Short mmCIF file of C-alpha atoms in Angstrom, two decimals:
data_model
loop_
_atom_site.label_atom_id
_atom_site.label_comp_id
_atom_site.label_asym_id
_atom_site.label_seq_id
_atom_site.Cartn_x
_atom_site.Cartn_y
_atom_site.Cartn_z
CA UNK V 14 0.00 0.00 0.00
CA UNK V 15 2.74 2.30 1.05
CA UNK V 16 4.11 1.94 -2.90
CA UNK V 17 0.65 3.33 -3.84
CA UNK V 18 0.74 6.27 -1.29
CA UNK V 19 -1.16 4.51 1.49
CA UNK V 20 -1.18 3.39 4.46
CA UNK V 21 -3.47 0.81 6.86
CA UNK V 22 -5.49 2.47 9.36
CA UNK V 23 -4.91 1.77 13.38
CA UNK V 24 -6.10 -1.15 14.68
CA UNK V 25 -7.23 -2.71 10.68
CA UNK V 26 -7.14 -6.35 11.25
CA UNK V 27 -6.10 -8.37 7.79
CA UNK V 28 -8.22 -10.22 6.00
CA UNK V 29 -7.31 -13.97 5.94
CA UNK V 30 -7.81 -16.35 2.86
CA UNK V 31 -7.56 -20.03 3.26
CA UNK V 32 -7.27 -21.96 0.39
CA UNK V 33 -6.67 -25.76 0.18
CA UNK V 34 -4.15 -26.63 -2.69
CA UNK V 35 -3.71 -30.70 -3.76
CA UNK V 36 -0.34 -31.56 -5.29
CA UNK V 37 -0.29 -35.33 -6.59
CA UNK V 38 2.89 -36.95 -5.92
CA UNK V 39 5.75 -37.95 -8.20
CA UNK V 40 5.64 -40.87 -10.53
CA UNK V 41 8.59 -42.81 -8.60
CA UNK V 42 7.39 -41.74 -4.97
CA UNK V 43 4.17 -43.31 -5.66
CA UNK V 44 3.10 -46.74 -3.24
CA UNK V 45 2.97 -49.91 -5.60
CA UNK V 46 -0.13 -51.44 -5.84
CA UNK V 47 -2.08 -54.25 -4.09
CA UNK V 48 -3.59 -57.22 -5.63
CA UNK V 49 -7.28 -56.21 -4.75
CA UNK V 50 -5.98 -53.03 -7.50
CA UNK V 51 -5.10 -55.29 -10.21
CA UNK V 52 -1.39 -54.10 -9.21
CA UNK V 53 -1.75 -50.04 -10.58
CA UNK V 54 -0.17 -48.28 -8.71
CA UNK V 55 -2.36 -45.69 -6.31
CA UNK V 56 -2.38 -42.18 -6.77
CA UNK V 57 -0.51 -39.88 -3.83
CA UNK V 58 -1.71 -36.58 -2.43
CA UNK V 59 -0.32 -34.19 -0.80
CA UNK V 60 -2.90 -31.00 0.77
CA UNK V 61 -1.73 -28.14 1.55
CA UNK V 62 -3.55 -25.06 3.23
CA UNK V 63 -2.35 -21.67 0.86
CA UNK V 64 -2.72 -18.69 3.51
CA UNK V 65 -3.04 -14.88 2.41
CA UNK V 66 -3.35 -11.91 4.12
CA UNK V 67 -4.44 -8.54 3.44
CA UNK V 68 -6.00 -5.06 3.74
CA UNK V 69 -8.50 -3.69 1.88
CA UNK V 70 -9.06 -0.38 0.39
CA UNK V 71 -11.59 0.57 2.77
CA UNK V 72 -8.93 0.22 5.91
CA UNK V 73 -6.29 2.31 4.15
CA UNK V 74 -6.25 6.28 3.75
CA UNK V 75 -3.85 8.19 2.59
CA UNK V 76 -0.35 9.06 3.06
CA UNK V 77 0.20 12.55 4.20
CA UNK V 78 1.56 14.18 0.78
CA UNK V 79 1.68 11.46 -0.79
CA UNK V 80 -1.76 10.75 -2.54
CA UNK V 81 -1.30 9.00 -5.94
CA UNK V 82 -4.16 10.24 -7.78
CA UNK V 83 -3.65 13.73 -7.85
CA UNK V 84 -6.15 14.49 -11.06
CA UNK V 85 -3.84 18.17 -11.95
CA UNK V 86 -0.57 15.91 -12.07
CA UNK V 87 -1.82 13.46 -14.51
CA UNK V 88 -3.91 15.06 -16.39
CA UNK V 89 -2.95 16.64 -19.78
CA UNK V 90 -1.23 20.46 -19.48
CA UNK V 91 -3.96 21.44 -21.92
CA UNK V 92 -6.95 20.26 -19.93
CA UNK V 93 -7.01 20.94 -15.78
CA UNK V 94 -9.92 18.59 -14.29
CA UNK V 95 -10.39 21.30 -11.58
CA UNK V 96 -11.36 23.98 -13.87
CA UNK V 97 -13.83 21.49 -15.92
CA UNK V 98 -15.82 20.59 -12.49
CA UNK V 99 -15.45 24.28 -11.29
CA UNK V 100 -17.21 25.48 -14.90
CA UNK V 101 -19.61 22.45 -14.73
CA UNK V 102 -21.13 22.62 -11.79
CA UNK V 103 -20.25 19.50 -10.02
CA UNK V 104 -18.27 17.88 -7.14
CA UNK V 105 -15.86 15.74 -6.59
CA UNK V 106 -15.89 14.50 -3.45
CA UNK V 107 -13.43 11.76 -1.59
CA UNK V 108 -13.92 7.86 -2.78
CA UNK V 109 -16.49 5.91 -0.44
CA UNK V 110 -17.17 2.68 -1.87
CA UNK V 111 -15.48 -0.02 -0.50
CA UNK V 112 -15.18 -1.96 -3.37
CA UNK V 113 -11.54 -2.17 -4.88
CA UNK V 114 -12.60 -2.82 -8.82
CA UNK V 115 -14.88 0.52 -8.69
CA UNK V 116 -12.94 3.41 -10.99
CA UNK V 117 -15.12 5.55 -9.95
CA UNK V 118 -19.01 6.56 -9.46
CA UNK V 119 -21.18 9.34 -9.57
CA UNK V 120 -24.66 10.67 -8.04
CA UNK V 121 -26.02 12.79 -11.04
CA UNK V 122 -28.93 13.95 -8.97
CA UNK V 123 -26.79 15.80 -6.73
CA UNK V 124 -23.69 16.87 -9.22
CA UNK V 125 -21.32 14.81 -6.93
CA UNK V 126 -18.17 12.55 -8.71
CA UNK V 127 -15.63 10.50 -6.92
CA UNK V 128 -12.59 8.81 -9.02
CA UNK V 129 -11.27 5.56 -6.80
CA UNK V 130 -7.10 6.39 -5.60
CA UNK V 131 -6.12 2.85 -7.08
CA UNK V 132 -8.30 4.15 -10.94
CA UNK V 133 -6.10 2.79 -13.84
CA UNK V 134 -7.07 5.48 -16.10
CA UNK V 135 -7.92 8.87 -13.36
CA UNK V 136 -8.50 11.14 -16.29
CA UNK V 137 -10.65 8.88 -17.89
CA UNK V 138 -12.65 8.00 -15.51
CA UNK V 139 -13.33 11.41 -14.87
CA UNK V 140 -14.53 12.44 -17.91
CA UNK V 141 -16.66 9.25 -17.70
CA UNK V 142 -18.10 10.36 -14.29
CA UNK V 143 -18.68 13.41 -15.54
CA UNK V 144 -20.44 12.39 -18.84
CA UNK V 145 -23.35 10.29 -16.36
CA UNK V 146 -23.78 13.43 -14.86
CA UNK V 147 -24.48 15.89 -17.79
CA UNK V 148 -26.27 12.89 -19.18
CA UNK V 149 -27.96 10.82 -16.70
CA UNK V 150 -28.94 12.97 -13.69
CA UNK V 151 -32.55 11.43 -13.64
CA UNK V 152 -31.30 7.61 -13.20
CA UNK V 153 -29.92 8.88 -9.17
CA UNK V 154 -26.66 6.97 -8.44
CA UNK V 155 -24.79 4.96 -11.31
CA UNK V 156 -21.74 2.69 -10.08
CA UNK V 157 -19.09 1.59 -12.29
CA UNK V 158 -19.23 -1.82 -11.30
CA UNK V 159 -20.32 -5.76 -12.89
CA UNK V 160 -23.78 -4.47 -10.87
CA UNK V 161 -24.55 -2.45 -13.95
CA UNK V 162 -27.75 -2.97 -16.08
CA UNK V 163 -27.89 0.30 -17.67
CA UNK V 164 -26.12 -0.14 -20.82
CA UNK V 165 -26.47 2.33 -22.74
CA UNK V 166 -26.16 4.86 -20.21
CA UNK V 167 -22.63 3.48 -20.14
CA UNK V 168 -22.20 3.26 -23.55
CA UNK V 169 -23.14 7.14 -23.81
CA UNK V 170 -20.70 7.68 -20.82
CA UNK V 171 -17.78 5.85 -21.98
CA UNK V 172 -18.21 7.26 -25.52
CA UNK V 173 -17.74 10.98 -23.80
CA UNK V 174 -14.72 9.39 -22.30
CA UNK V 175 -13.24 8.56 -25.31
CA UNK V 176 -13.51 11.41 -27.23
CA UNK V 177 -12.31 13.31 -24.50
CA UNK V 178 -9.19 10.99 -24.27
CA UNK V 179 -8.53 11.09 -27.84
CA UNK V 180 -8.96 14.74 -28.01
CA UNK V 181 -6.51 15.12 -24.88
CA UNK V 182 -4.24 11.93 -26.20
CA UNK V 183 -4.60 10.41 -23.03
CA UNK V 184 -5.75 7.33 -21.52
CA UNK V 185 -6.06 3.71 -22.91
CA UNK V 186 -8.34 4.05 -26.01
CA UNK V 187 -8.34 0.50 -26.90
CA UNK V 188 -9.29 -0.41 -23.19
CA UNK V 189 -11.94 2.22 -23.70
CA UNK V 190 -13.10 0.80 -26.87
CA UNK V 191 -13.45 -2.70 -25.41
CA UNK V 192 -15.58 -1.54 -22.51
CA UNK V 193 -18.14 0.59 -25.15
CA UNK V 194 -18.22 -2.77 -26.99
CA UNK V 195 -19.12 -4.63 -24.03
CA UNK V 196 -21.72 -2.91 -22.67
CA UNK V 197 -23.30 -3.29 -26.62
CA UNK V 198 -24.22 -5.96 -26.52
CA UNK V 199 -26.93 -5.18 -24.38
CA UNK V 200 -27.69 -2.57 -26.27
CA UNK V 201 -28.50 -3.21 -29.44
CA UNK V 202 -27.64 -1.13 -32.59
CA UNK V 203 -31.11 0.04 -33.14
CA UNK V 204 -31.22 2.03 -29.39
CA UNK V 205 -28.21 4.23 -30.31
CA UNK V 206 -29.86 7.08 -32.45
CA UNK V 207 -28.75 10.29 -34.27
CA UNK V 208 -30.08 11.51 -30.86
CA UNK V 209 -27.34 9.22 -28.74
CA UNK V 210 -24.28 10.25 -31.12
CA UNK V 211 -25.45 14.13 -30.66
CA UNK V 212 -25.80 13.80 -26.82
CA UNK V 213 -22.04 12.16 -26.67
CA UNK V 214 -20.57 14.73 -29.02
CA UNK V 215 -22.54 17.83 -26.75
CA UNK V 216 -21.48 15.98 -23.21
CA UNK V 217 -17.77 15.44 -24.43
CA UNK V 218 -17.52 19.43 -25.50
CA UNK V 219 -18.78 20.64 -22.65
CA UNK V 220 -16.32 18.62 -20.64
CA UNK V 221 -13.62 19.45 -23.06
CA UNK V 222 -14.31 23.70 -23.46
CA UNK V 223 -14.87 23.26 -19.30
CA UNK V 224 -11.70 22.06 -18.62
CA UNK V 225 -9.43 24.45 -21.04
CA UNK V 226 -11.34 27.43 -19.63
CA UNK V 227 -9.41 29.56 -16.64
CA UNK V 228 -12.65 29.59 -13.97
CA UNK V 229 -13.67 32.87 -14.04
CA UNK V 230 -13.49 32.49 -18.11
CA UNK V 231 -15.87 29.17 -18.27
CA UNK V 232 -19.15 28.73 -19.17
CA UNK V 233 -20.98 26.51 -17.47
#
């Protein structure tokens, strides 16, 4: 954690995982057979109990000056992720879910983002976060998790987040590209419309013009 610029909280007690492993044994350490066998020779086992421990995200916080996902430092010198939520309208406020595969979430109702200190892809994720909540703010609370069932909400999302990253030449675009093509196919072709494409391109200038604007300059 501390390589990630974290630390476990006081009195965090590891998790524990127990897992039983079975190695068979070799060829010339196995027993010979009896005669009830037909003389094959019996098969040897060996079980052994594979012990892990660990902390969680949720019993870490950060290191004093040392927080790793510091959205200004990795985002492009073109594009500054404060200016684009000042100019927008919306918050970003400090990660609460406790699961560790969530990039990031947001609550469109109440303008309110949060990008996850371990995201892959910060920027990205952002601009995705951002994108539900231009887009989405009557469907409450969208997670980016396997939980999802709103498909082409994400596909609209993660299509802002693309052009955004292409625009900025940031983040993994093919990783982007296979996570618009997954959530397709529960979407078929015939729900993404003119209307869709025209929604993406509006959300993904908005978020672009928002971020490349000083804040006194920016429209929101």
């Amino acid at each position: 954690w501390k390589e990630l610029g974290r630390v476990v909280k006081k009195g965090s007690k590891a998790l524990m995982m127990s897992m039983p492993v079975t190695v068979k044994a070799k060829a010339d350490a196995k027993p010979e057979g009896d005669a009830q066998d037909g003389g094959k020779d019996k098969a040897s086992h060996t079980l052994f109990i594979a012990r892990r421990n660990w902390f969680a995200l949720h019993q870490t916080e950060p290191l004093e000056g040392a927080e790793p996902h510091d959205l200004e430092a990795k985002a492009p010198a073109t594009w500054n992720p404060a200016h684009a939520l000042a100019a927008l309208g919306i918050t970003r406020e400090d990660f609460q879910s406790s699961d560790g595969n969530c990039q990031g979430y947001a609550l469109p109702e109440s303008r309110r983002v949060a990008v996850s200190p371990l995201a892959v892809e910060p920027i990205k994720t952002l601009c995705h976060e951002l994108a539900h909540c231009l887009l989405h703010s009557e469907q409450g609370r969208i997670e980016d998790g396997p939980e999802l069932t709103r498909s082409l909400a994400e596909v609209e999302a993660e299509s802002v987040a693309y052009l955004c990253c292409a625009v900025l030449s940031c983040g993994n675009l093919e990783a982007s590209r296979g996570y618009i093509q997954h959530w397709m196919q529960d979407a078929s072709a015939e729900q993404i419309t003119e209307k869709h494409a025209r929604r993406i391109m509006g959300a993904a200038d908005k978020i672009l013009k928002a971020g490349r604007a000083a804040p006194a300059e920016a429209e929101v």
